[in-house]
Coordinates of C-alpha atoms in Angstrom, one line a residue:
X1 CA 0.9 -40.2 126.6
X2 CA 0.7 -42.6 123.8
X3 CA -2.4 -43.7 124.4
X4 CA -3.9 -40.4 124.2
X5 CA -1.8 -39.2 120.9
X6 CA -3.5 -42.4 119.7
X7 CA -7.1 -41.1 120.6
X8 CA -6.2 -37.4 119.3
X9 CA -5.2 -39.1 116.0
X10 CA -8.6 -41.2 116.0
X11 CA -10.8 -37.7 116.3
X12 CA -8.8 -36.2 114.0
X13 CA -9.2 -39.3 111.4
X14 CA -13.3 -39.0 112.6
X15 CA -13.0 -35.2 112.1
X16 CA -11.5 -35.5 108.3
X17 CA -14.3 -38.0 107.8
X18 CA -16.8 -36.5 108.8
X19 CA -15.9 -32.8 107.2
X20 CA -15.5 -34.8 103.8
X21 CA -18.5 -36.0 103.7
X22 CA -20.0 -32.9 105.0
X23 CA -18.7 -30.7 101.8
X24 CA -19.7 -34.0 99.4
X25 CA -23.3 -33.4 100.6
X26 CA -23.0 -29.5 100.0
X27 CA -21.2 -29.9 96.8
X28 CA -24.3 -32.1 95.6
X29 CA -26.4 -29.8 96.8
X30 CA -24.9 -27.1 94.9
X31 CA -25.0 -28.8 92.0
X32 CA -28.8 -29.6 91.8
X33 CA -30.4 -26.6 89.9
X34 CA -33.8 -25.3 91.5
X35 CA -36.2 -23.9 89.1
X36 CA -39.3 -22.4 90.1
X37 CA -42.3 -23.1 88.1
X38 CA -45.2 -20.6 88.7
X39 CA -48.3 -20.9 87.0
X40 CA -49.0 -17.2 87.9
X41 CA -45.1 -16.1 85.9
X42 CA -45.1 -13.7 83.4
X43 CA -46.4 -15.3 80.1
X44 CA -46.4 -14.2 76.5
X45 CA -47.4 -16.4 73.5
X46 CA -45.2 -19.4 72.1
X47 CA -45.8 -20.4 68.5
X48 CA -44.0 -23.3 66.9
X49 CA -42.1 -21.4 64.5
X50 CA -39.4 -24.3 64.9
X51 CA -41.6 -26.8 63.5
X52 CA -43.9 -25.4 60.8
X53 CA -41.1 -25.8 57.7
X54 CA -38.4 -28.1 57.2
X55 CA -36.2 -28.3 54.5
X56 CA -35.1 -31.0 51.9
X57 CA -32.4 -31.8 49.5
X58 CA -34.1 -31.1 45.9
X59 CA -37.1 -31.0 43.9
X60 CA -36.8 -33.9 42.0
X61 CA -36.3 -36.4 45.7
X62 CA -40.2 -35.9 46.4
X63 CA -41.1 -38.0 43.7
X64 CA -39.6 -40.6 45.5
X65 CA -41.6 -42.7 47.9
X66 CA -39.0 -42.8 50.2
X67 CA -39.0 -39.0 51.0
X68 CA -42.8 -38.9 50.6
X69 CA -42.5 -41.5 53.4
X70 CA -40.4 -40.0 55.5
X71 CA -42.4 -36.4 54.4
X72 CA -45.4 -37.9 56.3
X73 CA -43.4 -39.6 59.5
X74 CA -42.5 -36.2 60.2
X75 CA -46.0 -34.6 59.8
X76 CA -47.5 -36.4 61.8
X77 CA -45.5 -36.2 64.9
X78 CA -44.4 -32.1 64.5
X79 CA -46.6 -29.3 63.0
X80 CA -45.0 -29.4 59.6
X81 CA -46.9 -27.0 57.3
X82 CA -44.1 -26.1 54.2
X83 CA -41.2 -27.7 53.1
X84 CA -38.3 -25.9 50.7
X85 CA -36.1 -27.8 48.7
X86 CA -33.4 -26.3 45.8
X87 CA -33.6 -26.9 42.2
X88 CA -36.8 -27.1 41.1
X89 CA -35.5 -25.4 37.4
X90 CA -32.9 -27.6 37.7
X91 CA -33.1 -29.5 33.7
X92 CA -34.0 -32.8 35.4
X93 CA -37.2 -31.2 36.2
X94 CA -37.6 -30.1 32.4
X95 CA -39.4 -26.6 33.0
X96 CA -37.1 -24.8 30.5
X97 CA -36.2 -25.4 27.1
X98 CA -36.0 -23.9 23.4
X99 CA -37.2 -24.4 20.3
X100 CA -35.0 -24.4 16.8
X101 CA -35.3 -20.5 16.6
X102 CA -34.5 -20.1 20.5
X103 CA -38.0 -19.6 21.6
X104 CA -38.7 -20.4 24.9
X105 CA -40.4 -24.1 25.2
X106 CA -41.8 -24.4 29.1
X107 CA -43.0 -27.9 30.5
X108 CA -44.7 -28.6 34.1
X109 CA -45.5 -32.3 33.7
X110 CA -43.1 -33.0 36.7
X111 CA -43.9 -29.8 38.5
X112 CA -47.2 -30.7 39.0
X113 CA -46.2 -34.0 40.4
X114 CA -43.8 -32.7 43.1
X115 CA -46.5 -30.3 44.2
X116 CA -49.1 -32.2 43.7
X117 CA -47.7 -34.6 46.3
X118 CA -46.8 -32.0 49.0
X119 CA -50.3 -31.5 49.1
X120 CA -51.7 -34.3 48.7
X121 CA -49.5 -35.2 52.0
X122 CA -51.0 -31.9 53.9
X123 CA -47.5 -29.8 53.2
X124 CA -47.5 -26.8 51.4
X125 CA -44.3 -25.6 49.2
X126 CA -41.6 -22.8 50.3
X127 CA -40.7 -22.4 46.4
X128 CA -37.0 -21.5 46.3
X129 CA -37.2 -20.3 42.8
X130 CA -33.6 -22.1 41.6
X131 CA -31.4 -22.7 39.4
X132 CA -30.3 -22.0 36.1
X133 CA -31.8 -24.1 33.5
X134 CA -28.7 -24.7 31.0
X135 CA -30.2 -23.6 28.1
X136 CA -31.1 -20.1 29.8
X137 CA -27.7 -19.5 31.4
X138 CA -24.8 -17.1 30.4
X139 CA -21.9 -19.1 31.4
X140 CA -21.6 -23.4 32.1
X141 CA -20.8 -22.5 36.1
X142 CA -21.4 -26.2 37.6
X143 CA -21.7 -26.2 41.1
X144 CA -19.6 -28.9 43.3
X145 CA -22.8 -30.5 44.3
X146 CA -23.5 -34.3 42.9
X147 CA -25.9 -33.3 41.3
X148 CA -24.4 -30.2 39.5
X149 CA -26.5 -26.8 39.6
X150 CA -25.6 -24.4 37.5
X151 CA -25.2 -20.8 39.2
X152 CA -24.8 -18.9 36.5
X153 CA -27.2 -15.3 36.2
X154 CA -29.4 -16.2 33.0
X155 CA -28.3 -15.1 29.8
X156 CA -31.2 -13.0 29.0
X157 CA -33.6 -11.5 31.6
X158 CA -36.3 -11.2 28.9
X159 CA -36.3 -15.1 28.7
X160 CA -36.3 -15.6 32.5
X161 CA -38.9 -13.0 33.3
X162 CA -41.1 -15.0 31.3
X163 CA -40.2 -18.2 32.9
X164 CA -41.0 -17.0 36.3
X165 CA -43.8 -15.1 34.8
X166 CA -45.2 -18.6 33.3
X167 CA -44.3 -20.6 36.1
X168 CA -46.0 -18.5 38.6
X169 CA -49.4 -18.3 36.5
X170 CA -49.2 -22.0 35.7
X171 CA -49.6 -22.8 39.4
X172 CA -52.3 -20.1 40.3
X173 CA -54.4 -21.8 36.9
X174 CA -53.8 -25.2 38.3
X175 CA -53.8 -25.2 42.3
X176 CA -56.2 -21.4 42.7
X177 CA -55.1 -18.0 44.1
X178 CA -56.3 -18.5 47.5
X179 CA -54.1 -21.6 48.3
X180 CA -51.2 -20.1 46.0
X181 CA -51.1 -17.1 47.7
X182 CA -50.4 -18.8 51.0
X183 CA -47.0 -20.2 49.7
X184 CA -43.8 -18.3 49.4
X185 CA -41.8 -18.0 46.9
X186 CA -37.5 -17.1 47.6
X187 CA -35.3 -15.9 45.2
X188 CA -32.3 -18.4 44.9
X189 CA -30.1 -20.0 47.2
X190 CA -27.3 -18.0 49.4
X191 CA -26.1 -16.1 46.5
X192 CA -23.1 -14.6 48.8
X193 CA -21.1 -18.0 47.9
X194 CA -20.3 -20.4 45.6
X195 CA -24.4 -20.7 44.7
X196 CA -24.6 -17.8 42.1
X197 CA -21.1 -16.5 40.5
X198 CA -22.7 -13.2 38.8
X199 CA -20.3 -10.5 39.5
X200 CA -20.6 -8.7 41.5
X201 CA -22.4 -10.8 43.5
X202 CA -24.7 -8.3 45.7
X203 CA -25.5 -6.1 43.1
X204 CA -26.2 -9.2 40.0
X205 CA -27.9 -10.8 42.6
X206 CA -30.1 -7.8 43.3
X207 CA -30.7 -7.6 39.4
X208 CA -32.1 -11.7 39.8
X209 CA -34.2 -10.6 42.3
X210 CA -35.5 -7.6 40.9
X211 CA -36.8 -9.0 37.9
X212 CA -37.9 -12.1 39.8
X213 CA -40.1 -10.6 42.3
X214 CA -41.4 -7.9 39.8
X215 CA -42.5 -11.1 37.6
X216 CA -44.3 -12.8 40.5
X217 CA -46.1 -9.9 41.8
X218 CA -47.2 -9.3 37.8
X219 CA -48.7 -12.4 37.8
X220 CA -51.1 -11.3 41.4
X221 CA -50.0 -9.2 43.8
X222 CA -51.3 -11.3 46.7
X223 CA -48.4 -13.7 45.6
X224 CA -45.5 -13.4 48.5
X225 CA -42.2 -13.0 47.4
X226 CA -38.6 -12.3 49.0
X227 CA -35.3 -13.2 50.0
X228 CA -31.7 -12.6 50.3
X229 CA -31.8 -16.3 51.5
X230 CA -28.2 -15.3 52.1
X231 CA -25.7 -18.0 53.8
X232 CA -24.3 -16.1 57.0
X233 CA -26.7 -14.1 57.8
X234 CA -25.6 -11.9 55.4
X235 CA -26.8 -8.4 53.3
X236 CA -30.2 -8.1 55.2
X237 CA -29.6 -4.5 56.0
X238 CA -28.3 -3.6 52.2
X239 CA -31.1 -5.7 50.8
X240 CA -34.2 -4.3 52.3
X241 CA -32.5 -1.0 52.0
X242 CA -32.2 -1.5 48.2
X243 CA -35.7 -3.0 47.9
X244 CA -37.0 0.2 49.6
X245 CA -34.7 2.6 47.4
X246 CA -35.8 0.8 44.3
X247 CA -39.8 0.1 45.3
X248 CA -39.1 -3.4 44.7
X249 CA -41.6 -5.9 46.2
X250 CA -41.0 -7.9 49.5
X251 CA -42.8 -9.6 51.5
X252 CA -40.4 -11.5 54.0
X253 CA -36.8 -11.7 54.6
X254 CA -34.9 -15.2 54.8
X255 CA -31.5 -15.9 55.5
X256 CA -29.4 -19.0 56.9
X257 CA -26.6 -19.7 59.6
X258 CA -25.4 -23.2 61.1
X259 CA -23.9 -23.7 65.1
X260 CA -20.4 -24.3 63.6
X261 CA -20.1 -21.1 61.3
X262 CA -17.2 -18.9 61.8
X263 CA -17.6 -15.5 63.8
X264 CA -15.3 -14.0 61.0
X265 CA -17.9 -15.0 58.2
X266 CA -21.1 -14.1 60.2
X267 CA -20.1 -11.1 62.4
X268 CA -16.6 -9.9 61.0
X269 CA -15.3 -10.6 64.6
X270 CA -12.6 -13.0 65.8
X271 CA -14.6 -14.7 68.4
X272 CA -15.0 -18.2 69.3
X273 CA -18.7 -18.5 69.4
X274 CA -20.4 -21.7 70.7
X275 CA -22.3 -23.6 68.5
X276 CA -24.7 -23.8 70.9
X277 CA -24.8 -19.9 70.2
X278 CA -24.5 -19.0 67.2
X279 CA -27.7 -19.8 65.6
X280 CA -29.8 -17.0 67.5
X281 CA -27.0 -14.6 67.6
X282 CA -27.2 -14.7 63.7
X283 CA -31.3 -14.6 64.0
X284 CA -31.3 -11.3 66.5
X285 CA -28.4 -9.9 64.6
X286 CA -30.8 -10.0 61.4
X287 CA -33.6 -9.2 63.4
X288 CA -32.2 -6.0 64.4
X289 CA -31.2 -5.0 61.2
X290 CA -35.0 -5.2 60.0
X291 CA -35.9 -3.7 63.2
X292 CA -34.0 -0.5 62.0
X293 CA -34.9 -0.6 58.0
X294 CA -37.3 1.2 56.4
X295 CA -39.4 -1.8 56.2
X296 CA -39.2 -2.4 59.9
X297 CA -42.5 -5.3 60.0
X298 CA -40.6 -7.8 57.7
X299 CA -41.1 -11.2 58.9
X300 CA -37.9 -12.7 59.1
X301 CA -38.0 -16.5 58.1
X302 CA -34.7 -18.5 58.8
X303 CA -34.7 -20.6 55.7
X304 CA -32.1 -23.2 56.8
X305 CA -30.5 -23.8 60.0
X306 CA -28.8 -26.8 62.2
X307 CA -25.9 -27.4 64.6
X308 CA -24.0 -28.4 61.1
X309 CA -23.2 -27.7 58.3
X310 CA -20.8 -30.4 58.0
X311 CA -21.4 -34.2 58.0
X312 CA -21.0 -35.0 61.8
X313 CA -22.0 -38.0 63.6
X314 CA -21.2 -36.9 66.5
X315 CA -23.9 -33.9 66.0
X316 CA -26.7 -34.5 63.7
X317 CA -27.3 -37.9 64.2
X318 CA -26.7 -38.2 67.7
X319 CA -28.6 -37.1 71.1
X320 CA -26.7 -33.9 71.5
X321 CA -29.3 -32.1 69.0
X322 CA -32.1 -32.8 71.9
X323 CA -30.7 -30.4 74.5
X324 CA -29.5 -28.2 70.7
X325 CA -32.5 -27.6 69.8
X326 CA -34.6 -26.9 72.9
X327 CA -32.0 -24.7 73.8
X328 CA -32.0 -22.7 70.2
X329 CA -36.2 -22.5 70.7
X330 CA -35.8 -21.0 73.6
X331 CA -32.9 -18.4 72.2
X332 CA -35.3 -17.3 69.3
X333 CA -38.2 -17.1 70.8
X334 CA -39.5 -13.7 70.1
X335 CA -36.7 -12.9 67.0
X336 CA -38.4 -14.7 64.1
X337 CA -41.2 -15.9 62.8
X338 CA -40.5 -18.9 61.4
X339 CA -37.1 -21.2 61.1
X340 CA -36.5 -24.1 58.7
X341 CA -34.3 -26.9 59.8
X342 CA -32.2 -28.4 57.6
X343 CA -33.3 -31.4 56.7
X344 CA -36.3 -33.5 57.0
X345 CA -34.7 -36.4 55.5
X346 CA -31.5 -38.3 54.9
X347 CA -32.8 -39.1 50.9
X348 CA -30.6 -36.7 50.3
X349 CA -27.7 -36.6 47.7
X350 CA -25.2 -33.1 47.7
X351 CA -22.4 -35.2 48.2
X352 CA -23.9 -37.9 46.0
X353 CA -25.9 -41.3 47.0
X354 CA -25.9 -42.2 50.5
X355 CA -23.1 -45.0 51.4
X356 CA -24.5 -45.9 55.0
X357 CA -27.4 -45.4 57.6
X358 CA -25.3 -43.0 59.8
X359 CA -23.2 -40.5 58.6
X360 CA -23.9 -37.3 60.0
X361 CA -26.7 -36.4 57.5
X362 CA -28.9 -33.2 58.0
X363 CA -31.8 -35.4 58.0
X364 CA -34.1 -36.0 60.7
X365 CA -35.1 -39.4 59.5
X366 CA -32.0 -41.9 58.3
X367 CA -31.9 -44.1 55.2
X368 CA -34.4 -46.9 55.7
X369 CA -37.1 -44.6 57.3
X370 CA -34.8 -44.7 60.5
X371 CA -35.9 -42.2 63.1
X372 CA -32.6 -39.9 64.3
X373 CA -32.8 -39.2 67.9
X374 CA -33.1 -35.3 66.3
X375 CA -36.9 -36.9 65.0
X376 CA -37.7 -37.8 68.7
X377 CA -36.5 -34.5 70.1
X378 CA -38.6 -32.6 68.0
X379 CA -41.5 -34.8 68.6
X380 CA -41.0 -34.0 72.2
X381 CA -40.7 -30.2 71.6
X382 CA -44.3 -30.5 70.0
X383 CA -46.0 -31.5 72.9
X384 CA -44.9 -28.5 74.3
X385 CA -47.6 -25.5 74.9
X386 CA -48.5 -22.3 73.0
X387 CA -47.5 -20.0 76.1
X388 CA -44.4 -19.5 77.8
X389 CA -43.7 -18.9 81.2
X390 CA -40.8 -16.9 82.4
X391 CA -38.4 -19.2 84.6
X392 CA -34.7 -18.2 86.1
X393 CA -33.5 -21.1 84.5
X394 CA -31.5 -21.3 80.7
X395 CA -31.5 -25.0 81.1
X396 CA -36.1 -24.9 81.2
X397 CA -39.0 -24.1 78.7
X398 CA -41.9 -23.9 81.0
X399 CA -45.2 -23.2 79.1
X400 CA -48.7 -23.9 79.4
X401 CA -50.8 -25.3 76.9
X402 CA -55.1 -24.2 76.5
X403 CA -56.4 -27.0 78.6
X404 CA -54.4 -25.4 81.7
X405 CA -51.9 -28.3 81.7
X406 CA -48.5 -27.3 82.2
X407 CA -45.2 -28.7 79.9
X408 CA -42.0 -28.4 80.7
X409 CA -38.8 -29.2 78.9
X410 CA -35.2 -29.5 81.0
X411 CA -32.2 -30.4 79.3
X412 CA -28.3 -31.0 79.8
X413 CA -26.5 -29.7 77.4
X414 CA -23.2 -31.1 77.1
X415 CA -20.8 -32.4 73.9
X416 CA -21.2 -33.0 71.3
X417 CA -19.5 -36.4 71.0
X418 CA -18.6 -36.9 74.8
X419 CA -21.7 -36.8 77.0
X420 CA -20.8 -35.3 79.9
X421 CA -21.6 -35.6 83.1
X422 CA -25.5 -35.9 84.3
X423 CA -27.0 -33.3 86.3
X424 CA -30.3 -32.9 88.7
X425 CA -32.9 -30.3 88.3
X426 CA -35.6 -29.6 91.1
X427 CA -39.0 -28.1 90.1
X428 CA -40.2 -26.5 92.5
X429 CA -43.7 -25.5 91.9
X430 CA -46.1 -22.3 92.9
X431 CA -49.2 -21.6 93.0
X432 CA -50.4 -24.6 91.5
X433 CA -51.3 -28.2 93.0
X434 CA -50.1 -31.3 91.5
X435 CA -50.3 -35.6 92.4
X436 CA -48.4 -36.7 89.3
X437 CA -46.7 -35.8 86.2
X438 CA -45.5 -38.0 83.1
X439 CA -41.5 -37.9 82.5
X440 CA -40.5 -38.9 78.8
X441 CA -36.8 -38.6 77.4
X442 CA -34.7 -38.5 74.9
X443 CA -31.0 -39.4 75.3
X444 CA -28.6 -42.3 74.7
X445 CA -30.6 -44.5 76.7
X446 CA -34.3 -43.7 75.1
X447 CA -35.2 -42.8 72.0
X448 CA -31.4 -43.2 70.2
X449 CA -31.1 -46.3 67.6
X450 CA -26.9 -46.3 68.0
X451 CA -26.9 -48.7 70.4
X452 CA -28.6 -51.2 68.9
X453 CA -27.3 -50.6 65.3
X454 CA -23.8 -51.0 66.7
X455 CA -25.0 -54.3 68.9
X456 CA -25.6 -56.0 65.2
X457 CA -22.2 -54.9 64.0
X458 CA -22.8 -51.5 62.5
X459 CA -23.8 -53.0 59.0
X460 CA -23.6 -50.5 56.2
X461 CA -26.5 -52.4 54.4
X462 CA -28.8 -53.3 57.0
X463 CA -31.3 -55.9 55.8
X464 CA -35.1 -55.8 56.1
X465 CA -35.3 -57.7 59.3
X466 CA -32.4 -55.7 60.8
X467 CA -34.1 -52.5 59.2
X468 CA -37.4 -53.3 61.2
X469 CA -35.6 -54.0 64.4
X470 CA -34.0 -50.4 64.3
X471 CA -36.8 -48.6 63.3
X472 CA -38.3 -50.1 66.4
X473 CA -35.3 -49.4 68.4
X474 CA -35.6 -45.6 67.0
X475 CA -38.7 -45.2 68.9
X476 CA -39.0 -42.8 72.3
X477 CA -40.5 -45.3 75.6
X478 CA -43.8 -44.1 76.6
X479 CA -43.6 -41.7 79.4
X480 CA -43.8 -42.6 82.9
X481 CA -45.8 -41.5 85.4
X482 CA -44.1 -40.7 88.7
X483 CA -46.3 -39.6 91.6
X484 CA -45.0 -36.0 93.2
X485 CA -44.8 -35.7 97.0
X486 CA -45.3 -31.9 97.9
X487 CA -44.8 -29.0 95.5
X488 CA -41.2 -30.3 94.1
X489 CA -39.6 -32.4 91.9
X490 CA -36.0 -34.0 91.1
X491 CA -35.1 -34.8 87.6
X492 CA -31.8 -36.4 86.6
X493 CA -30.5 -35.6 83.3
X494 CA -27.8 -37.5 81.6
X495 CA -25.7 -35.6 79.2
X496 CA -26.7 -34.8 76.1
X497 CA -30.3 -35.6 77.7
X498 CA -33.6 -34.0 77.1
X499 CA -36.9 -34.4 79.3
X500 CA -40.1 -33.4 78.9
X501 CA -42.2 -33.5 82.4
X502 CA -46.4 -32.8 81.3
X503 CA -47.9 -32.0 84.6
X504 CA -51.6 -31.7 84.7
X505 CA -53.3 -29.8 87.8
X506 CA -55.0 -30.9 90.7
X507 CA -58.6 -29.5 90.2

């Protein structure tokens, strides 16, 4: 009897076993995500609007080498065309000034420069016509920013009119109408908040751009003007609607939201919203809105957007904005036509000069000319093709670029600031024959300078030697090449990973 409870208890030991291990393999199995990538799925047309503009801190930072520097870094591995930055009336720029009597006295010595080396560096401007030159503004309203904008409405429209009205013809003398008229030109910077203190705000604002945009389209009508560039996402409907009322001239509307925003601010709602969700909720929202104007074509250009607007490590500098921002192109794909990330650069000084390498800057490109793993991700995302195929996935871009060659980006969003586990994704591949395919990554193990800037101590003034060594850290491993058995694939994706797999077909 003993001997046989004994081998009951065995089988049922062997039986436990065995069932464990049974629902281990399931559970893994579960968790691997199977995507199927047809090369006959639906397909529509993918244009880069996330890389074509990028914005910068303000005017008077591009005369620096440094952010000409990074400026070309960043051309050359996205398809950067425009770049906005604030300020460029600001009185360090010395467009405005009077005379003994009070007449106007305008100067573009340093304008010219600044422009003159966007395009000498292949970048055209996205002129956000800001601020208020002191001697032209009604009130001394110093903005909090280091470098202290005033946001005042000018003292006399009369005067500003013919700043804008100068300003605008200056550049069409010295740079010619055909490559002016391919710029834009945006009336100030989110005048909903503390940037512009007219009162009341909507309706002073609409004043600003009133006489603004009438000035610029004075000077040639070809000339494309427009705006709110509201913070929020905010007075799209009431501004097109007054531009229509008023037969004011626009030619796009531009507005602004970051991933940690508050639903209360952008929606009027109480909702927690992800901030891995709020930056194309904000872009359809205002989408929709011009949808159902009277101006109902308006290209919508999202002047400034990120996962931040708040100095976090944890976010802007770190591998999280890989899977961010793949996950935000494939979101607003088909809701704008173009977005602007904020920023480029880390030369950058709102909250005055920069005190270390690393500290949650907008900036694509640290101090030093220190690729961000944000730099890499976007380089990855350009590599991508100019057609998208639909997939079941919201973890996959599939697209296809002209030569036929397929491009795929699979990511793992998890965070920010604790990675996560890692997860697998299977391609599995129709109607299309493939050998091999080339696997290249971005995530705390390729393409992220923190661990090496912390292996030599974190230093908040890194010298030239250690300066070198972490640009080279920076940099993304070539891809591999990994041979494909059959029609799929596995890809394992840590958190806070991003992968790009380029898969060329079997002829």
């Amino acid at each position: 009897m003993l001997k046989l409870d004994s081998m009951n208890t065995k089988l049922r030991s062997r039986l436990c076993l065995f069932l464990l291990i049974l629902s281990a393999l399931v559970t893994a199995q579960a968790q691997i995500e199977k995507v199927v990538i047809a090369n006959t799925a639906e397909a529509h047309p993918l244009p880069h609007f996330w890389e074509h503009m990028f914005g910068s801190g303000r005017a008077i930072l591009s005369l620096r080498e440094s952010y000409r520097n990074d400026l070309r870094q960043t051309k050359q591995v996205t398809g950067m065309q425009y770049v906005r930055f604030h300020a460029i009336f600001h009185d360090e720029v010395g467009v405005y000034d009077e005379d003994a009597q009070g007449h106007p006295v305008f100067n573009f010595s340093y304008v010219d420069q600044i422009y003159d080396g966007l395009l000498a560096n292949g970048v055209r401007p996205f002129v956000e016509l800001s601020f208020m030159p002191k001697k032209l503004a009604s009130k001394d309203a110093l903005h909090a920013f280091w470098y202290k904008q005033n946001v005042s409405p000018p003292r006399d429209y009369a005067k500003w009119d013919a700043m804008i009205t100068q300003f605008a013809q200056h550049l069409v003398d010295r740079y010619g109408l055909d490559e002016v008229s391919q710029w834009y030109f945006e009336v100030w910077n989110e005048p909903n908040i503390d940037f512009w203190v007219g009162e009341p705000k909507q309706a002073t604002y609409f004043d600003l751009y009133d006489h603004t945009a009438r000035a610029i389209k004075a000077v040639n009508a070809k000339l494309r003007v427009g705006g709110p560039s509201t913070a929020q996402a905010a007075w799209a409907d009431v501004f097109i609607r007054h531009c229509a009322e008023n037969k004011v001239p626009v030619d796009f509307v531009s507005s602004h939201v970051y991933g940690n925003d508050k639903a209360e601010d952008v929606f009027g709602t109480h909702e927690q919203i992800p901030r891995d969700r709020m930056v194309c909720r904000a872009v359809a929202k205002v989408h929709e809105q011009i949808k159902a104007s009277p101006m109902p074509k308006l290209p919508l250009i999202w002047s400034e957007f990120n996962a931040s607007y708040a100095n976090e490590p944890d976010v802007t500098d770190a591998a999280y904005m890989g899977p961010w921002l793949a996950d935000t192109i494939r979101q607003c794909d088909g809701l704008v036509d173009e977005m602007s990330y904020w920023t480029f650069s880390d030369v950058f000084e709102e909250q005055g000069v920069v005190k270390q390498p690393f500290y949650g800057g907008y900036g694509l490109i640290a101090e030093d000319g220190i690729p961000k793993p944000a730099f890499n991700a976007f380089q990855l995302l350009h590599w991508l093709g100019d057609e998208r195929l639909a997939v079941s996935s919201n973890d996959v871009l599939a697209t296809r670029r002209q030569d036929g060659s397929l491009v795929i980006a699979a990511w793992n969003l998890t965070g920010p600031g604790a990675p996560g586990a890692a997860k697998t994704i299977q391609l599995q591949f129709k109607d299309v024959q493939i050998d091999k395919v080339r696997i290249t990554r971005v995530d705390k193990d390729h393409g992220d300078v923190h661990p090496a800037y912390q292996a030599m101590g974190s230093p908040r003034y890194p010298t030239p030697d250690q300066i070198e060594k972490l640009r080279a850290a920076s940099r993304i491993p070539p891809g591999e090449v990994q041979a494909v058995q059959g029609s799929s694939l596995e890809i394992k994706i840590p958190g806070e990973g991003l992968v790009l797999i380029e898969v060329k077909p079997v002829s």
